[in-house]
XYZ file of C-alpha atoms in Angstrom:
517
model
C 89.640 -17.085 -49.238
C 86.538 -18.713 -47.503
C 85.409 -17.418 -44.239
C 85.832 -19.556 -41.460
C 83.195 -17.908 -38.823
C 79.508 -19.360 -38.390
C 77.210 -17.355 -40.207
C 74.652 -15.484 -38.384
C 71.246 -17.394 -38.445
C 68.513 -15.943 -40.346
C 66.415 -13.257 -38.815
C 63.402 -15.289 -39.232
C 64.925 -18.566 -38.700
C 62.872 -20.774 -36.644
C 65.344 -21.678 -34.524
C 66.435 -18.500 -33.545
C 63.416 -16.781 -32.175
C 63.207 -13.173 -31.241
C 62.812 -12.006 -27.961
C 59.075 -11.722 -26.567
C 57.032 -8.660 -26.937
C 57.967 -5.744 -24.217
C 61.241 -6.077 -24.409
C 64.481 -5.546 -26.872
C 67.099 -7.899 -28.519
C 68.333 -8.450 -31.531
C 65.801 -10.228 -33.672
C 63.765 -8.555 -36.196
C 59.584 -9.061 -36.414
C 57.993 -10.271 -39.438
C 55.807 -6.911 -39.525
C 55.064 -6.791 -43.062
C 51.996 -8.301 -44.423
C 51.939 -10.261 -48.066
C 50.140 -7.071 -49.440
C 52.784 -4.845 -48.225
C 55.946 -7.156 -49.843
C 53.492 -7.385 -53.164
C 53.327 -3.811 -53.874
C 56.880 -3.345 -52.460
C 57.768 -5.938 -55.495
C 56.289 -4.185 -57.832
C 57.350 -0.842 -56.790
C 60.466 -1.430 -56.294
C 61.780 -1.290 -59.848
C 59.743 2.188 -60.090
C 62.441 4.484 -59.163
C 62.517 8.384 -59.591
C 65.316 7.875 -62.118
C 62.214 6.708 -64.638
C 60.318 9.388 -64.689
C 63.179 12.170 -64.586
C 66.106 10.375 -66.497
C 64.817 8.789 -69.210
C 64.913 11.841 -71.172
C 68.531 11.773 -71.364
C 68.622 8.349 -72.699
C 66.170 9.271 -75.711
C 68.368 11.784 -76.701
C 71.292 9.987 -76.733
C 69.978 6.764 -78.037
C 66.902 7.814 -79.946
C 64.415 4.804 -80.498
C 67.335 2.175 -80.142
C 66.716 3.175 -76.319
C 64.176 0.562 -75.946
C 66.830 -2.013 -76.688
C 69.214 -0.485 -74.374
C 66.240 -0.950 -71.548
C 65.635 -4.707 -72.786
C 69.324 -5.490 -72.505
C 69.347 -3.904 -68.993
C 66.039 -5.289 -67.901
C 67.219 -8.763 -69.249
C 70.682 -8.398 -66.802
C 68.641 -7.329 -63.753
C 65.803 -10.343 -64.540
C 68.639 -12.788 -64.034
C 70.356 -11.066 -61.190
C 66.881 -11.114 -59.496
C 66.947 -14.896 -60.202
C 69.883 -15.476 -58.807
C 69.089 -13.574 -55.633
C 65.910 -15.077 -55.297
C 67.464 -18.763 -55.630
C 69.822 -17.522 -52.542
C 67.357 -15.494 -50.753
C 64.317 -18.210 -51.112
C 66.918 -20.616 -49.250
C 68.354 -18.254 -46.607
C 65.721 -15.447 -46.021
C 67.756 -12.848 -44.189
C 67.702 -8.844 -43.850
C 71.544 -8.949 -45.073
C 70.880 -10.617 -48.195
C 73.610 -10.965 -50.837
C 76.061 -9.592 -48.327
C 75.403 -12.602 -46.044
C 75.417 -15.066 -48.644
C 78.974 -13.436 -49.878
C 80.307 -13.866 -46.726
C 79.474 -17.379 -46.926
C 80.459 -18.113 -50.227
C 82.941 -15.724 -50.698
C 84.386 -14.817 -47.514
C 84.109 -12.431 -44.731
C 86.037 -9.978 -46.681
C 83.283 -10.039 -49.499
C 80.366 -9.652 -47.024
C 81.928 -6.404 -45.283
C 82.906 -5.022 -48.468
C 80.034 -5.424 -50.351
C 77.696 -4.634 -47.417
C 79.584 -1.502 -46.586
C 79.105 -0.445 -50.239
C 75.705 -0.709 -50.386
C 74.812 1.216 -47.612
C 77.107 4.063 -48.645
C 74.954 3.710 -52.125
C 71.724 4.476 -50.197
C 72.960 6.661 -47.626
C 74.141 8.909 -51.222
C 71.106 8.070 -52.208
C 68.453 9.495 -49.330
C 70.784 13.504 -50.067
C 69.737 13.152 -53.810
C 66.054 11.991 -53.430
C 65.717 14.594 -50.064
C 66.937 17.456 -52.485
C 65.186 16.767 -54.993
C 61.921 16.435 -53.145
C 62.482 19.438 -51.982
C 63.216 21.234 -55.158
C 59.492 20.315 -56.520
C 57.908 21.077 -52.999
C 59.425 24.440 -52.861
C 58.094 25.346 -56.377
C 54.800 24.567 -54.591
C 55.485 26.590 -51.755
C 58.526 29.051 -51.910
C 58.092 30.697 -48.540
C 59.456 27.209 -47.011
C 63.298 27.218 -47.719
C 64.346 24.108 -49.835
C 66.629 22.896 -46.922
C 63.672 23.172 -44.408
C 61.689 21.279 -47.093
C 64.558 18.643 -47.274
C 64.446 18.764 -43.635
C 61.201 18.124 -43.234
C 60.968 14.761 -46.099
C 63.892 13.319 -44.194
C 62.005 13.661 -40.463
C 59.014 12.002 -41.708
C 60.415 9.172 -43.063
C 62.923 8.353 -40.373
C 59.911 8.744 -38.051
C 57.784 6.474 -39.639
C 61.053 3.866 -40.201
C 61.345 4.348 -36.653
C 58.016 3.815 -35.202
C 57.953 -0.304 -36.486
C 58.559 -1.893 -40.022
C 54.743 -2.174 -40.551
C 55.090 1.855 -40.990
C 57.204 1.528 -43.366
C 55.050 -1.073 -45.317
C 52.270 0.962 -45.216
C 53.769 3.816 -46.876
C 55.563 2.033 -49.254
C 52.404 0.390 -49.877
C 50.540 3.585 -50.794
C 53.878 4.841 -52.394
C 54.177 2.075 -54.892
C 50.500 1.904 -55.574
C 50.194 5.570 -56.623
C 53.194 4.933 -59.071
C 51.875 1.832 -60.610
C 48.247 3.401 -60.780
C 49.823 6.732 -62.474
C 52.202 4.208 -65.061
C 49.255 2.142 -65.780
C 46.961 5.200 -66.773
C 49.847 6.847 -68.356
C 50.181 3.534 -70.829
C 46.662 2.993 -71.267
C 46.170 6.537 -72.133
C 49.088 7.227 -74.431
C 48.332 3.796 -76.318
C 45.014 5.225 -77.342
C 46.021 8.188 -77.850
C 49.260 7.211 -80.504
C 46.368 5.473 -82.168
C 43.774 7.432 -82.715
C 41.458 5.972 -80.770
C 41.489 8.796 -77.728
C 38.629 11.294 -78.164
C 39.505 15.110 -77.891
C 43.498 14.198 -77.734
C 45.830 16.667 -79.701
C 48.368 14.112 -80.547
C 48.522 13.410 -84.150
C 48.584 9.676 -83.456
C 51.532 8.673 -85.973
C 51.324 5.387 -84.555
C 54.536 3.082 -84.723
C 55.642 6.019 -87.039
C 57.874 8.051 -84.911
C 60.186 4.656 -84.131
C 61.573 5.395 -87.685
C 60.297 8.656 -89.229
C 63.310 10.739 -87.532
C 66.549 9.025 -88.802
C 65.725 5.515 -88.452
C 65.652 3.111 -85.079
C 69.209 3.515 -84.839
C 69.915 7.557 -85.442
C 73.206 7.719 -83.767
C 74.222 4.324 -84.964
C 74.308 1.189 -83.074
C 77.120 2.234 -80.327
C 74.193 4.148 -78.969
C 72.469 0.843 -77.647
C 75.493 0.820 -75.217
C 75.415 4.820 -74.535
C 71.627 4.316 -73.610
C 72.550 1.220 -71.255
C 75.103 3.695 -69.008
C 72.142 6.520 -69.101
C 69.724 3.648 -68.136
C 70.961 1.398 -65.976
C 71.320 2.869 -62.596
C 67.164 4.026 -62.759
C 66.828 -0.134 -61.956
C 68.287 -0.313 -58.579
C 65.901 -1.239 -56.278
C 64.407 -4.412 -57.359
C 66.875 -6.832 -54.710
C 64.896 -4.589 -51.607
C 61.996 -6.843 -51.808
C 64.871 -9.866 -50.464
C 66.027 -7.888 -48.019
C 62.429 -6.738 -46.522
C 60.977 -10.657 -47.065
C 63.403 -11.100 -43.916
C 60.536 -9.587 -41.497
C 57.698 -11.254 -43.391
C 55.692 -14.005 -41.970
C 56.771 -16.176 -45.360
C 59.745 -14.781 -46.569
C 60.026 -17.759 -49.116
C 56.734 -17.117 -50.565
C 57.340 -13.760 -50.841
C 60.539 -13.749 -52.542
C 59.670 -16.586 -54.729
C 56.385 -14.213 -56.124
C 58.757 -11.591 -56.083
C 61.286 -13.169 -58.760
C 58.981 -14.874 -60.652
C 57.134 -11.848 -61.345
C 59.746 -9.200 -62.186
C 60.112 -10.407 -66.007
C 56.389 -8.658 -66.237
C 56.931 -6.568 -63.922
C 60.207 -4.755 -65.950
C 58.581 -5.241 -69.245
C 55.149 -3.296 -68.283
C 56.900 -0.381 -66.203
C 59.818 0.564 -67.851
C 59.701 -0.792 -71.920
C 56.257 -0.431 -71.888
C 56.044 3.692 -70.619
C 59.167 3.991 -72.680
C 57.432 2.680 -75.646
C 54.422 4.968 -75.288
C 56.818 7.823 -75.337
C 58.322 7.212 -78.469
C 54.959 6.527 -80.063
C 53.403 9.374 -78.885
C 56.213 11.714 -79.971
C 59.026 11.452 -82.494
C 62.334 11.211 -80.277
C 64.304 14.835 -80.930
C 61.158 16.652 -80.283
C 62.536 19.600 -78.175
C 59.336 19.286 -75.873
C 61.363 15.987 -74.627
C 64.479 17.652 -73.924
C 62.883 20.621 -72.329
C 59.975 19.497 -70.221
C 61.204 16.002 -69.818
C 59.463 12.792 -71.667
C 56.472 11.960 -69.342
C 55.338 15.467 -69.130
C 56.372 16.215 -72.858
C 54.022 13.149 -73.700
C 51.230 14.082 -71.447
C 51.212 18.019 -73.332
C 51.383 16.068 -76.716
C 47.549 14.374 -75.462
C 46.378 17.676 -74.427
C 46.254 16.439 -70.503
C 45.767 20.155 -68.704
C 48.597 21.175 -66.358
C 51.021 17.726 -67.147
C 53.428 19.308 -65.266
C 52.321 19.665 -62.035
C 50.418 16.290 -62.466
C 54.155 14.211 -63.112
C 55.379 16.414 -60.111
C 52.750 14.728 -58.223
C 54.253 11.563 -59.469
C 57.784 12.428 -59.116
C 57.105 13.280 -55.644
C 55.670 10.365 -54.861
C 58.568 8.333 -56.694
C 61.210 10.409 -54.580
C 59.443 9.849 -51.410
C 59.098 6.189 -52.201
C 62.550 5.911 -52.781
C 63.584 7.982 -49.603
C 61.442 5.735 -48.009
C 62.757 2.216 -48.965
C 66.620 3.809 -49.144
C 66.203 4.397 -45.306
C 65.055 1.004 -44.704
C 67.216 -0.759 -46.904
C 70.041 1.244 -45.196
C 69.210 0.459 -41.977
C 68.861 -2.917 -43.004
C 72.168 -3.395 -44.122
C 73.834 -1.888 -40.715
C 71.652 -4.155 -38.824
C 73.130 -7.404 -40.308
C 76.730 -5.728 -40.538
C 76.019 -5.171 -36.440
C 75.268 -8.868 -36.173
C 78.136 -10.022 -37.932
C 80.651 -7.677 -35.925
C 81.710 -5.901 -39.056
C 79.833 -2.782 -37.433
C 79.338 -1.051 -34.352
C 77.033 -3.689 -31.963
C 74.661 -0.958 -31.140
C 73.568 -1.526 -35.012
C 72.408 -4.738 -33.992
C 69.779 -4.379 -31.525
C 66.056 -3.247 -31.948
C 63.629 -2.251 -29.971
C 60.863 -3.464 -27.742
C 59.060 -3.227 -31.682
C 62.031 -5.021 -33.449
C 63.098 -1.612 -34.827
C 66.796 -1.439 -35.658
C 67.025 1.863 -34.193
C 70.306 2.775 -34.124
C 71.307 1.629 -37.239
C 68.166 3.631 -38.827
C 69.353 7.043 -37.063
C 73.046 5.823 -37.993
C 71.867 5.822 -41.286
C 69.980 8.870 -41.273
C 72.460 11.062 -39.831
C 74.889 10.557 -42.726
C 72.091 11.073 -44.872
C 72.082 14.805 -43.740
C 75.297 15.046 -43.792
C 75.259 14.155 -47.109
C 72.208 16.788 -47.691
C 74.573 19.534 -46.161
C 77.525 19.152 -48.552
C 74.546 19.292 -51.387
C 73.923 22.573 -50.399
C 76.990 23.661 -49.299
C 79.568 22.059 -51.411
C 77.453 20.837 -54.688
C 80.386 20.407 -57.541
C 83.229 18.814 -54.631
C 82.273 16.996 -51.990
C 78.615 16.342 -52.842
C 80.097 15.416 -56.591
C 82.905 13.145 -54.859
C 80.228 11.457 -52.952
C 77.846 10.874 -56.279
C 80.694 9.599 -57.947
C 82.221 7.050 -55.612
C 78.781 5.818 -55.279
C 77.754 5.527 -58.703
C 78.831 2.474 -59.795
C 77.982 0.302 -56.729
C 74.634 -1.038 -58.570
C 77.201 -3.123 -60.624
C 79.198 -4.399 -58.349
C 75.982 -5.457 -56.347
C 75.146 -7.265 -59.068
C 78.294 -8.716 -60.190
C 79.034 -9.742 -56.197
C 75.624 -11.388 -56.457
C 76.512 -13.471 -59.458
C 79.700 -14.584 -58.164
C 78.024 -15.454 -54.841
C 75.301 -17.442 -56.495
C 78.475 -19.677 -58.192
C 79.379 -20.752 -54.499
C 75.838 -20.718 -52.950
C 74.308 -23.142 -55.103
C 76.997 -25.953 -53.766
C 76.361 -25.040 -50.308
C 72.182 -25.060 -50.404
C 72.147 -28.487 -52.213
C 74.744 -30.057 -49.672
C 72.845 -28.404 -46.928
C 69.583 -28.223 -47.691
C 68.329 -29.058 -50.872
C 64.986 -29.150 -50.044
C 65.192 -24.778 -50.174
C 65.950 -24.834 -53.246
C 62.386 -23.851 -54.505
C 63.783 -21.119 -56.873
C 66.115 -22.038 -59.382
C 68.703 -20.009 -61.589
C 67.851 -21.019 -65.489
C 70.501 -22.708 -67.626
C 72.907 -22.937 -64.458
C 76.029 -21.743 -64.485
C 76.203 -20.673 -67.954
C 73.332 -17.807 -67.542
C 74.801 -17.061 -64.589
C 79.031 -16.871 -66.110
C 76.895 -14.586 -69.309
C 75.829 -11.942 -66.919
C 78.992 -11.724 -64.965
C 80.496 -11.318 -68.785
C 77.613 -9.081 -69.544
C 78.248 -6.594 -65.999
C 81.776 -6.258 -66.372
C 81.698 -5.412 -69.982
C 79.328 -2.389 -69.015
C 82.008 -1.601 -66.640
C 85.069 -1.643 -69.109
C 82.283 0.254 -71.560
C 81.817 3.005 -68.583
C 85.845 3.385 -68.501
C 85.467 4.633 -72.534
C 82.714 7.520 -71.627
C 83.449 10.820 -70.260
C 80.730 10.723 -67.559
C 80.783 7.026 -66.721
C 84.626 6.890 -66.325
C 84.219 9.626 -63.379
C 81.819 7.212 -62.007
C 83.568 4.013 -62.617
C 86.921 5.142 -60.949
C 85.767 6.829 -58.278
C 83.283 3.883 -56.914
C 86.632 1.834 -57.457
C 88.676 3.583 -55.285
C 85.686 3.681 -52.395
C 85.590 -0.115 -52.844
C 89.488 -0.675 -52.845
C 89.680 1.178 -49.645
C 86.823 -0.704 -48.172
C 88.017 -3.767 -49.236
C 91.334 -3.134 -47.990
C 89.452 -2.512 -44.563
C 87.946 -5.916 -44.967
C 91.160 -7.284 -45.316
C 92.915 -5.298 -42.761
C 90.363 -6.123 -39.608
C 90.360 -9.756 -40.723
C 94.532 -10.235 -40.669
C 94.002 -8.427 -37.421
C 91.249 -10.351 -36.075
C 93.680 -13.919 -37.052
C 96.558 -12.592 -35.655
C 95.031 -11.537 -32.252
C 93.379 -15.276 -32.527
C 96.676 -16.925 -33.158
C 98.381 -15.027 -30.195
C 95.767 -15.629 -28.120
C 96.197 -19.482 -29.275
C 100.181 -19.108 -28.215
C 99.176 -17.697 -25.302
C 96.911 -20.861 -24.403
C 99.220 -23.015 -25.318
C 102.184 -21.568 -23.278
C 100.001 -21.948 -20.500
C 98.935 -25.294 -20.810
C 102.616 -26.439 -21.004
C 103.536 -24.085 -18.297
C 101.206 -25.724 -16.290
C 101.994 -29.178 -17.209
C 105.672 -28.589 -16.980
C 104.843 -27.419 -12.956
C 102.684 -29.770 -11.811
C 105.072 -31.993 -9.668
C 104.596 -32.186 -6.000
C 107.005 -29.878 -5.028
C 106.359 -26.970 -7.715
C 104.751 -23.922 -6.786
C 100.754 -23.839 -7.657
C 100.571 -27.813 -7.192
C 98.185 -27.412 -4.696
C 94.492 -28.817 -4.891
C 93.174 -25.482 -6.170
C 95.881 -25.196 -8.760
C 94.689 -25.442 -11.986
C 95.457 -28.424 -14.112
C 97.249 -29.960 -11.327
C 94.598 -32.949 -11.156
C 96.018 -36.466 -11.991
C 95.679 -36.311 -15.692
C 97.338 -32.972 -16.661
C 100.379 -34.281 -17.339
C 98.441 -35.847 -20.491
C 97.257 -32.227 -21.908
C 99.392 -30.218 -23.420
């Protein structure tokens, strides 16, 4: 089923120019500089989840977990390349949605843009919460839902004020993350190997990767247990195609963007990983207790670790809080301009500020942050769950759109075609293999399966939706169609001289009606 509307031009499209400073429309700016989409690049595949949930996949993996990152890393490097072939052609602030809608239909565009939103709307009540979790351990006289409260209103306030605001923090965000990763690997190299002065480490070396049971303690099943532990901490990396839409060169951008995140997921996340396991063997209680950054930072003899990776955490959440809201937002602004949400969604203001679909956004976001505090193991949990497998289907939607796409950009303009998906279509037919056996995988563990269901019955009812409003939307067409045509022959059947309405000012009652019917 292919969707037979126009899609809607990109927000940066030449042809389509937004409407002049001083007043509002419905256009986007390109606000964010090259040094803002750089570090937002980079960032972007820095999520909270690194730093707080890695732990968990350690434990259940042991050192086999760095293969259970590669394999993950590998899946999202060519999704990214996929996206960036698509996004490099048609820069837009809807991104795989848009292109699904062309490619796959209309239905696939609402669905899967619905979807994502609901992921980061989820998303802004965990980060809030736990933001405010470590800032009320700073301060306890602030209540924790004043604290959440408090992160949420700054953020929307700077989302609101123009995207440049956001840029700029997400600039300083993502710097202070990749600053604190870098040190953290530099450090903890030296230190596994001796060559730190004063560190307490005992600087085994590569000797903790086998000295505890092997690579593979738990056998190599566990690969695939550390890939449902791990895989979620990687959304993130398709926001830099969706903020390249208000960018002065949003082909540059995302082209820099893809090429760079093979690097970029090999430093950050194998490469911290690593250091962990070197610096410590991998059932060392201190991991399981005080979490593996901070557990790795004691092991050097860093004073208080703890409250520096709370720092970091902080600044991870806020990041993320940060670039959920926007990428929210984001996604209801294109889902305004397509119809498939309400049309306030779609207009900005006199700064090319999608504010309504920003406090849209937001508001759901404390709802969401009121049923964490209020109703933590039902609604909050049903929430979690029905969101928790979206990252997949992202991915797998983007895949499948990229099948289509690639048809369309060389028939329509080849010349856009600057970034290219490797070994096409068989990469592209391995990761679609490679997604949905991590879904059938999630069906066979207890916590996955919660998560695999649930986000399967949110996206059967919003794919029924789809479906629903688009039957509608034909059927109203076709009687509207009847209804023209009933006319028409009305009026040609009526026209004589002596008929009723054959007058001058009747309409169709010129000379050549009786031709038109």
């Amino acid at each position: 089923m292919t969707s037979r509307r126009s899609p809607a031009p990109a927000d940066n499209d030449p042809g389509k120019p937004g409407p002049p400073h001083g007043e509002g429309g419905d256009a986007l700016r390109a606000g964010l500089k090259n040094r803002h989409l750089s570090m937002i690049a980079i960032g972007g595949v820095i999520g909270a989840g690194l730093f707080v949930g890695s732990s968990a996949g350690i434990a259940a993996a042991g050192p086999a977990i760095l293969l259970s990152y590669a394999l993950v890393g590998a899946m999202v490097v060519l999704v990214m390349r996929m996206l960036g072939e698509m996004a490099a052609a048609r820069p837009s602030s809807g991104s795989f949605s848009e292109y699904a809608d062309r490619a796959l239909g209309h239905w696939a565009g609402f669905s899967i843009g619905w979807l994502y939103w609901f992921f980061w709307v989820v998303v802004l009540a965990v980060e809030a919460t736990a933001g405010a979790v470590i800032l009320n351990g700073w301060v306890p006289a602030v209540p924790q839902w004043a604290w959440a409260l408090i992160v949420m209103l700054l953020l929307t306030a700077s989302n609101l004020a123009s995207v440049g605001s956001y840029g700029e923090f997400e600039f300083w965000f993502a710097g202070i993350k990749v600053v604190a990763i870098g040190a953290f690997i530099v450090v903890g190299l030296l230190a596994a190997f001796g060559a730190l002065p004063g560190s307490d480490n005992a600087a085994a070396g590569f000797g903790h990767l086998t000295d505890t049971g092997g690579f593979l303690p738990h056998g190599p099943g566990s690969i695939l247990t550390g890939v449902l532990t791990v895989v979620f901490s990687f959304m993130g990396s398709e926001i830099v195609t969706l903020a390249a839409g208000e960018s002065s060169d949003p082909q540059r951008a995302v082209t820099k963007a893809t090429n760079s995140v093979i690097w970029r997921i090999s430093v950050f996340y194998l490469g911290s990983i690593l250091v962990v396991l070197l610096l410590l063997p991998w059932n060392s209680a201190a991991i399981a207790k005080d979490g593996s950054y901070v557990a790795s930072l004691d092991s050097i003899g860093i004073a208080h670790a703890g409250q520096v990776m709370n720092v970091i955490v902080l600044t991870a959440v806020l990041s993320c809080l940060n670039s959920g809201l926007y990428t929210a937002s984001r996604m209801a602004f294109s889902l305004g301009r397509r119809g498939d949400a309400p049309q306030a969604f779609a207009r900005t203001s006199t700064r090319g500020v999608p504010r309504a679909a920003i406090l849209g956004s937001v508001v759901f976001g404390f709802l969401a942050v009121f049923f964490n505090y209020r109703w933590p193991e039902t609604v909050f949990a049903f929430l979690l769950n029905s969101s928790g497998a979206v990252a997949l289907f992202v991915w797998l939607v983007i895949c499948c759109t990229q099948l289509r796409m690639r048809g369309i950009v060389l028939r329509e303009s080849p010349d856009r075609l600057v970034v290219r998906m490797w070994l096409f279509p068989y990469l592209t037919w391995a990761t679609i293999a490679m997604i949905a056996f991590v879904l059938v995988y999630m069906l066979t563990d207890d916590a996955g399966r919660d998560q695999v269901l649930m986000s399967l019955l949110a996206a059967a009812v919003v794919v029924a939706a789809a479906l629903l409003r688009q039957w509608r939307q034909r059927a109203a067409g076709a009687g509207a169609a009847d209804g023209r045509t009933a006319q028409t022959a009305g009026s040609s059947h009526g026209a004589g001289p002596g008929s009723p309405g054959a007058g001058p000012a009747s309409p169709g009652a010129g000379s050549k009606s009786p031709d038109k019917t």
